[in-house]
PDB file of C-alpha atoms in Angstrom:
ATOM      1  CA  UNK A 318       5.908  -2.646 -19.929  1.00 54.00           C
ATOM      2  CA  UNK A 319       3.646  -3.166 -16.888  1.00 76.00           C
ATOM      3  CA  UNK A 320       4.155  -0.865 -13.378  1.00 85.00           C
ATOM      4  CA  UNK A 321       5.739  -2.215 -10.520  1.00 90.00           C
ATOM      5  CA  UNK A 322       4.227  -3.279  -7.080  1.00 92.00           C
ATOM      6  CA  UNK A 323       5.926  -0.512  -5.429  1.00 95.00           C
ATOM      7  CA  UNK A 324       4.732   3.339  -6.318  1.00 95.00           C
ATOM      8  CA  UNK A 325       6.402   6.075  -5.152  1.00 95.00           C
ATOM      9  CA  UNK A 326       3.907   9.311  -4.809  1.00 96.00           C
ATOM     10  CA  UNK A 327       4.810  13.092  -4.484  1.00 96.00           C
ATOM     11  CA  UNK A 328       2.250  14.382  -2.351  1.00 95.00           C
ATOM     12  CA  UNK A 329       3.646  17.877  -1.965  1.00 95.00           C
ATOM     13  CA  UNK A 330       0.702  19.294  -3.357  1.00 97.00           C
ATOM     14  CA  UNK A 331      -2.099  16.663  -2.291  1.00 95.00           C
ATOM     15  CA  UNK A 332      -4.831  17.589  -4.464  1.00 97.00           C
ATOM     16  CA  UNK A 333      -2.407  16.757  -7.298  1.00 98.00           C
ATOM     17  CA  UNK A 334      -0.343  13.665  -6.701  1.00 97.00           C
ATOM     18  CA  UNK A 335       2.446  12.843  -8.925  1.00 97.00           C
ATOM     19  CA  UNK A 336       3.747   9.294  -9.386  1.00 96.00           C
ATOM     20  CA  UNK A 337       7.666   9.584  -9.090  1.00 96.00           C
ATOM     21  CA  UNK A 338       9.084   5.909  -9.144  1.00 95.00           C
ATOM     22  CA  UNK A 339       7.771   2.840  -9.607  1.00 94.00           C
ATOM     23  CA  UNK A 340       9.807  -0.611  -8.541  1.00 96.00           C
ATOM     24  CA  UNK A 341       9.311  -4.120  -8.616  1.00 95.00           C
ATOM     25  CA  UNK A 342      11.354  -6.719  -7.470  1.00 94.00           C
ATOM     26  CA  UNK A 343      11.007  -9.216 -10.522  1.00 93.00           C
ATOM     27  CA  UNK A 344      11.624  -6.790 -12.748  1.00 94.00           C
ATOM     28  CA  UNK A 345      14.226  -4.274 -10.902  1.00 94.00           C
ATOM     29  CA  UNK A 346      16.179  -6.787  -8.527  1.00 93.00           C
ATOM     30  CA  UNK A 347      19.222  -8.524  -9.606  1.00 93.00           C
ATOM     31  CA  UNK A 348      18.961 -10.632 -12.187  1.00 93.00           C
ATOM     32  CA  UNK A 349      20.820 -13.677 -11.427  1.00 94.00           C
ATOM     33  CA  UNK A 350      19.114 -13.581  -7.843  1.00 92.00           C
ATOM     34  CA  UNK A 351      15.553 -12.849  -9.228  1.00 92.00           C
ATOM     35  CA  UNK A 352      16.045 -15.783 -11.621  1.00 94.00           C
ATOM     36  CA  UNK A 353      17.551 -18.090  -9.255  1.00 92.00           C
ATOM     37  CA  UNK A 354      14.577 -17.487  -7.015  1.00 91.00           C
ATOM     38  CA  UNK A 355      11.899 -18.037  -9.679  1.00 91.00           C
ATOM     39  CA  UNK A 356      13.675 -21.498 -10.320  1.00 91.00           C
ATOM     40  CA  UNK A 357      12.540 -22.349  -6.320  1.00 87.00           C
ATOM     41  CA  UNK A 358       8.657 -20.769  -6.418  1.00 86.00           C
ATOM     42  CA  UNK A 359       5.721 -21.992  -7.859  1.00 84.00           C
ATOM     43  CA  UNK A 360       5.052 -18.714  -9.817  1.00 88.00           C
ATOM     44  CA  UNK A 361       6.342 -15.174  -9.964  1.00 90.00           C
ATOM     45  CA  UNK A 362       3.281 -13.858  -7.272  1.00 87.00           C
ATOM     46  CA  UNK A 363       5.322 -15.715  -4.622  1.00 88.00           C
ATOM     47  CA  UNK A 364       8.202 -12.535  -5.251  1.00 90.00           C
ATOM     48  CA  UNK A 365       5.545  -9.789  -4.841  1.00 91.00           C
ATOM     49  CA  UNK A 366       5.913  -6.892  -2.875  1.00 94.00           C
ATOM     50  CA  UNK A 367       3.173  -6.596   0.097  1.00 94.00           C
ATOM     51  CA  UNK A 368       3.680  -3.876   1.867  1.00 94.00           C
ATOM     52  CA  UNK A 369       6.233  -0.955   2.568  1.00 95.00           C
ATOM     53  CA  UNK A 370       7.827   1.141   5.736  1.00 94.00           C
ATOM     54  CA  UNK A 371       9.758   4.122   5.357  1.00 94.00           C
ATOM     55  CA  UNK A 372      13.180   4.707   7.720  1.00 93.00           C
ATOM     56  CA  UNK A 373      12.221   7.884   9.783  1.00 90.00           C
ATOM     57  CA  UNK A 374      14.408   9.824   7.592  1.00 91.00           C
ATOM     58  CA  UNK A 375      12.831   8.952   4.085  1.00 89.00           C
ATOM     59  CA  UNK A 376      16.079   8.052   2.966  1.00 94.00           C
ATOM     60  CA  UNK A 377      15.451   4.117   3.045  1.00 96.00           C
ATOM     61  CA  UNK A 378      11.996   1.870   2.428  1.00 97.00           C
ATOM     62  CA  UNK A 379      12.076  -1.578   4.102  1.00 97.00           C
ATOM     63  CA  UNK A 380       9.800  -4.034   1.652  1.00 97.00           C
ATOM     64  CA  UNK A 381       7.769  -7.236   2.634  1.00 96.00           C
ATOM     65  CA  UNK A 382       8.283  -8.926  -0.480  1.00 94.00           C
ATOM     66  CA  UNK A 383       5.881 -12.355   0.217  1.00 92.00           C
ATOM     67  CA  UNK A 384       8.729 -15.435  -0.200  1.00 90.00           C
ATOM     68  CA  UNK A 385      11.536 -13.327  -0.932  1.00 92.00           C
ATOM     69  CA  UNK A 386      11.621 -11.763   2.135  1.00 92.00           C
ATOM     70  CA  UNK A 387      12.984  -8.408   3.177  1.00 96.00           C
ATOM     71  CA  UNK A 388      14.214  -5.676   0.900  1.00 96.00           C
ATOM     72  CA  UNK A 389      15.585  -2.240   1.934  1.00 97.00           C
ATOM     73  CA  UNK A 390      15.440   0.194  -0.943  1.00 97.00           C
ATOM     74  CA  UNK A 391      17.859   3.125  -0.844  1.00 97.00           C
ATOM     75  CA  UNK A 392      15.225   6.236  -1.663  1.00 96.00           C
ATOM     76  CA  UNK A 393      17.458   9.061  -1.299  1.00 96.00           C
ATOM     77  CA  UNK A 394      16.742   9.591  -4.555  1.00 96.00           C
ATOM     78  CA  UNK A 395      13.208   9.057  -4.253  1.00 94.00           C
ATOM     79  CA  UNK A 396      12.365   8.758  -8.321  1.00 95.00           C
ATOM     80  CA  UNK A 397      15.574   6.469  -8.343  1.00 95.00           C
ATOM     81  CA  UNK A 398      15.469   3.633  -5.837  1.00 96.00           C
ATOM     82  CA  UNK A 399      17.935   1.125  -5.685  1.00 95.00           C
ATOM     83  CA  UNK A 400      18.681  -2.043  -3.570  1.00 96.00           C
ATOM     84  CA  UNK A 401      20.185  -1.865  -0.435  1.00 95.00           C
ATOM     85  CA  UNK A 402      19.985  -5.306   0.905  1.00 94.00           C
ATOM     86  CA  UNK A 403      17.553  -8.234   0.582  1.00 94.00           C
ATOM     87  CA  UNK A 404      17.270 -11.238   3.058  1.00 94.00           C
ATOM     88  CA  UNK A 405      15.237 -14.184   4.453  1.00 90.00           C
ATOM     89  CA  UNK A 406      14.037 -15.631   1.029  1.00 87.00           C
ATOM     90  CA  UNK A 407      12.966 -19.286   2.320  1.00 77.00           C
ATOM     91  CA  UNK A 408      10.370 -20.698  -0.471  1.00 73.00           C
ATOM     92  CA  UNK A 409      10.369 -24.252   1.654  1.00 69.00           C
ATOM     93  CA  UNK A 410       8.546 -22.575   4.511  1.00 65.00           C
ATOM     94  CA  UNK A 411       5.781 -20.816   2.637  1.00 61.00           C
ATOM     95  CA  UNK A 412       7.301 -17.339   3.813  1.00 67.00           C
ATOM     96  CA  UNK A 413       4.477 -14.861   3.106  1.00 87.00           C
ATOM     97  CA  UNK A 414       6.452 -12.082   4.312  1.00 93.00           C
ATOM     98  CA  UNK A 415       3.286  -9.972   4.571  1.00 94.00           C
ATOM     99  CA  UNK A 416       4.826  -6.515   6.595  1.00 96.00           C
ATOM    100  CA  UNK A 417       7.562  -5.332   8.503  1.00 97.00           C
ATOM    101  CA  UNK A 418       8.424  -2.925  11.537  1.00 97.00           C
ATOM    102  CA  UNK A 419      11.374  -1.026  12.080  1.00 96.00           C
ATOM    103  CA  UNK A 420      13.057   0.711  15.342  1.00 96.00           C
ATOM    104  CA  UNK A 421      15.404   2.738  14.767  1.00 94.00           C
ATOM    105  CA  UNK A 422      16.965   3.412  17.947  1.00 93.00           C
ATOM    106  CA  UNK A 423      17.741  -0.568  18.681  1.00 94.00           C
ATOM    107  CA  UNK A 424      18.078  -1.516  14.414  1.00 95.00           C
ATOM    108  CA  UNK A 425      15.279  -4.069  15.134  1.00 97.00           C
ATOM    109  CA  UNK A 426      13.171  -5.599  12.624  1.00 98.00           C
ATOM    110  CA  UNK A 427      10.115  -7.434  12.695  1.00 97.00           C
ATOM    111  CA  UNK A 428       9.356  -9.143  10.121  1.00 96.00           C
ATOM    112  CA  UNK A 429       5.376 -10.810   9.938  1.00 95.00           C
ATOM    113  CA  UNK A 430       4.633 -13.555   7.653  1.00 92.00           C
ATOM    114  CA  UNK A 431       1.077 -14.193   6.745  1.00 90.00           C
ATOM    115  CA  UNK A 432       0.129 -17.962   6.465  1.00 84.00           C
ATOM    116  CA  UNK A 433      -3.948 -18.475   6.608  1.00 76.00           C
ATOM    117  CA  UNK A 434      -3.799 -21.963   4.663  1.00 68.00           C
ATOM    118  CA  UNK A 435      -3.642 -24.755   7.258  1.00 57.00           C
ATOM    119  CA  UNK A 436      -2.938 -27.546   4.643  1.00 51.00           C
ATOM    120  CA  UNK A 437      -0.407 -29.477   3.221  1.00 49.00           C
ATOM    121  CA  UNK A 438       0.783 -28.130  -0.233  1.00 48.00           C
ATOM    122  CA  UNK A 439       3.426 -30.639  -1.369  1.00 48.00           C
ATOM    123  CA  UNK A 440       6.619 -28.759  -1.021  1.00 46.00           C
ATOM    124  CA  UNK A 441       5.020 -26.301   1.691  1.00 49.00           C
ATOM    125  CA  UNK A 442       4.830 -27.468   5.865  1.00 51.00           C
ATOM    126  CA  UNK A 443       1.805 -26.868   7.434  1.00 58.00           C
ATOM    127  CA  UNK A 444       1.274 -24.381  10.091  1.00 70.00           C
ATOM    128  CA  UNK A 445       0.617 -20.591  10.958  1.00 85.00           C
ATOM    129  CA  UNK A 446       2.382 -17.617  10.190  1.00 87.00           C
ATOM    130  CA  UNK A 447       4.593 -16.317  13.048  1.00 91.00           C
ATOM    131  CA  UNK A 448       7.375 -13.315  13.548  1.00 94.00           C
ATOM    132  CA  UNK A 449      11.130 -13.034  12.590  1.00 95.00           C
ATOM    133  CA  UNK A 450      13.576 -10.486  14.584  1.00 97.00           C
ATOM    134  CA  UNK A 451      16.432  -9.348  12.967  1.00 97.00           C
ATOM    135  CA  UNK A 452      19.412  -6.837  13.691  1.00 98.00           C
ATOM    136  CA  UNK A 453      19.046  -4.404  10.757  1.00 97.00           C
ATOM    137  CA  UNK A 454      21.797  -1.948  12.535  1.00 95.00           C
ATOM    138  CA  UNK A 455      24.302  -2.789   9.577  1.00 95.00           C
ATOM    139  CA  UNK A 456      22.110  -3.318   6.462  1.00 93.00           C
ATOM    140  CA  UNK A 457      24.919  -5.040   4.949  1.00 90.00           C
ATOM    141  CA  UNK A 458      25.026  -7.719   7.795  1.00 95.00           C
ATOM    142  CA  UNK A 459      21.530  -8.240   8.790  1.00 96.00           C
ATOM    143  CA  UNK A 460      21.849 -10.879  11.605  1.00 96.00           C
ATOM    144  CA  UNK A 461      18.534 -13.440  12.872  1.00 96.00           C
ATOM    145  CA  UNK A 462      18.169 -13.112  16.338  1.00 97.00           C
ATOM    146  CA  UNK A 463      14.691 -15.084  17.252  1.00 95.00           C
ATOM    147  CA  UNK A 464      11.081 -15.986  16.446  1.00 94.00           C
ATOM    148  CA  UNK A 465       7.935 -15.361  17.921  1.00 95.00           C
ATOM    149  CA  UNK A 466       4.665 -17.439  17.953  1.00 91.00           C
ATOM    150  CA  UNK A 467       1.599 -17.493  20.160  1.00 92.00           C
ATOM    151  CA  UNK A 468       0.797 -20.201  21.866  1.00 88.00           C
ATOM    152  CA  UNK A 469      -1.996 -21.241  19.438  1.00 87.00           C
ATOM    153  CA  UNK A 470       0.132 -20.491  16.438  1.00 85.00           C
ATOM    154  CA  UNK A 471       2.810 -23.037  17.234  1.00 78.00           C
ATOM    155  CA  UNK A 472       3.791 -26.128  15.470  1.00 76.00           C
ATOM    156  CA  UNK A 473       3.741 -29.870  16.824  1.00 76.00           C
ATOM    157  CA  UNK A 474       6.977 -31.900  16.442  1.00 75.00           C
ATOM    158  CA  UNK A 475       5.849 -32.805  13.117  1.00 71.00           C
ATOM    159  CA  UNK A 476       5.720 -28.952  11.767  1.00 66.00           C
ATOM    160  CA  UNK A 477       1.506 -29.041  11.787  1.00 71.00           C
ATOM    161  CA  UNK A 478      -0.454 -26.491  13.431  1.00 74.00           C
ATOM    162  CA  UNK A 479      -2.319 -27.633  16.539  1.00 77.00           C
ATOM    163  CA  UNK A 480      -4.737 -25.617  16.516  1.00 81.00           C
ATOM    164  CA  UNK A 481      -7.272 -25.131  13.823  1.00 78.00           C
ATOM    165  CA  UNK A 482     -10.447 -23.555  15.124  1.00 82.00           C
ATOM    166  CA  UNK A 483      -9.194 -20.130  13.940  1.00 84.00           C
ATOM    167  CA  UNK A 484      -6.742 -18.807  11.931  1.00 86.00           C
ATOM    168  CA  UNK A 485      -3.435 -18.208  14.182  1.00 89.00           C
ATOM    169  CA  UNK A 486      -1.081 -16.235  11.875  1.00 90.00           C
ATOM    170  CA  UNK A 487       0.671 -13.144  12.666  1.00 93.00           C
ATOM    171  CA  UNK A 488      -0.128 -10.117  10.467  1.00 95.00           C
ATOM    172  CA  UNK A 489       1.527  -7.014  11.467  1.00 95.00           C
ATOM    173  CA  UNK A 490       3.285  -5.176  14.162  1.00 96.00           C
ATOM    174  CA  UNK A 491       4.410  -1.908  15.139  1.00 96.00           C
ATOM    175  CA  UNK A 492       7.638  -1.550  17.927  1.00 96.00           C
ATOM    176  CA  UNK A 493       7.434   1.252  20.743  1.00 96.00           C
ATOM    177  CA  UNK A 494       9.953   1.536  23.548  1.00 94.00           C
ATOM    178  CA  UNK A 495      11.122  -2.232  23.085  1.00 95.00           C
ATOM    179  CA  UNK A 496       7.762  -3.684  23.002  1.00 97.00           C
ATOM    180  CA  UNK A 497       5.824  -4.807  20.092  1.00 98.00           C
ATOM    181  CA  UNK A 498       2.431  -4.694  19.556  1.00 98.00           C
ATOM    182  CA  UNK A 499       1.074  -6.974  16.773  1.00 97.00           C
ATOM    183  CA  UNK A 500      -1.965  -8.388  15.225  1.00 96.00           C
ATOM    184  CA  UNK A 501      -2.712 -11.925  14.975  1.00 94.00           C
ATOM    185  CA  UNK A 502      -5.918 -12.774  13.381  1.00 92.00           C
ATOM    186  CA  UNK A 503      -7.958 -14.840  15.881  1.00 91.00           C
ATOM    187  CA  UNK A 504      -5.214 -14.503  18.677  1.00 93.00           C
ATOM    188  CA  UNK A 505      -5.979 -10.408  18.622  1.00 95.00           C
ATOM    189  CA  UNK A 506      -3.706  -7.870  19.551  1.00 97.00           C
ATOM    190  CA  UNK A 507      -0.403  -9.497  21.229  1.00 97.00           C
ATOM    191  CA  UNK A 508       1.732  -7.290  23.566  1.00 97.00           C
ATOM    192  CA  UNK A 509       5.502  -8.331  23.858  1.00 98.00           C
ATOM    193  CA  UNK A 510       8.722  -7.516  25.339  1.00 98.00           C
ATOM    194  CA  UNK A 511      11.244  -7.589  22.419  1.00 97.00           C
ATOM    195  CA  UNK A 512      13.791  -5.521  24.410  1.00 96.00           C
ATOM    196  CA  UNK A 513      15.835  -9.058  23.860  1.00 97.00           C
ATOM    197  CA  UNK A 514      14.545 -10.194  20.684  1.00 96.00           C
ATOM    198  CA  UNK A 515      16.396 -13.528  21.335  1.00 97.00           C
ATOM    199  CA  UNK A 516      14.510 -14.327  23.994  1.00 97.00           C
ATOM    200  CA  UNK A 517      10.863 -12.309  23.485  1.00 97.00           C
ATOM    201  CA  UNK A 518       7.803 -12.432  26.312  1.00 96.00           C
ATOM    202  CA  UNK A 519       4.582 -11.653  26.100  1.00 96.00           C
ATOM    203  CA  UNK A 520       3.161  -9.418  28.650  1.00 97.00           C
ATOM    204  CA  UNK A 521      -0.155  -9.743  27.578  1.00 96.00           C
ATOM    205  CA  UNK A 522      -2.797  -9.824  24.892  1.00 95.00           C
ATOM    206  CA  UNK A 523      -6.430  -8.863  23.734  1.00 95.00           C
ATOM    207  CA  UNK A 524      -8.698 -11.155  21.733  1.00 90.00           C
ATOM    208  CA  UNK A 525     -12.191 -10.779  20.622  1.00 80.00           C
ATOM    209  CA  UNK A 526     -14.941 -13.006  22.834  1.00 80.00           C
ATOM    210  CA  UNK A 527     -14.941 -16.654  21.779  1.00 69.00           C
ATOM    211  CA  UNK A 528     -10.960 -16.676  21.286  1.00 58.00           C
TER     212      UNK A 528
END
């Protein structure tokens, strides 16, 4: 059959890389849950794996699974990855989980959603993609803590984007000592204090000239 979105490669000898596993939510996830998701999305591409982030010990792998949200795989045996938890499936929001950043010291995970099309596609609302913050210190009991949007990425009361002269979507993030450094397309790089993820505070930013 077709190979999965995620490939795990043994690079012990970088001159001769060896693929030791491939994994795909649509093929390898819980059948009942995957089938239920498929009834709510336009097609199965909306459940694809977009990016992956290792835990520092290499025993876990966080996946951004687009509209399927976030999945944690147990990779203690990298040749046989298995699901620990999945969360954040929300097809009505056009979730587009693009990437995740994980801070093992605080247990904070930042999910960056990429939504670049500012239009109303029937069941989807308009507006740009933002960030969601989760406490994943206990992966079996994940808690959403807060969200963050730049000023120009924010929605109006009708859920539509206010600013449409650029692409004001989140893209990716890194967390260092309680501070998130995030790429935001037309909004450049945003520097946000996430030491209290229920109340993120922007500390600074850099955007290209003209933005």
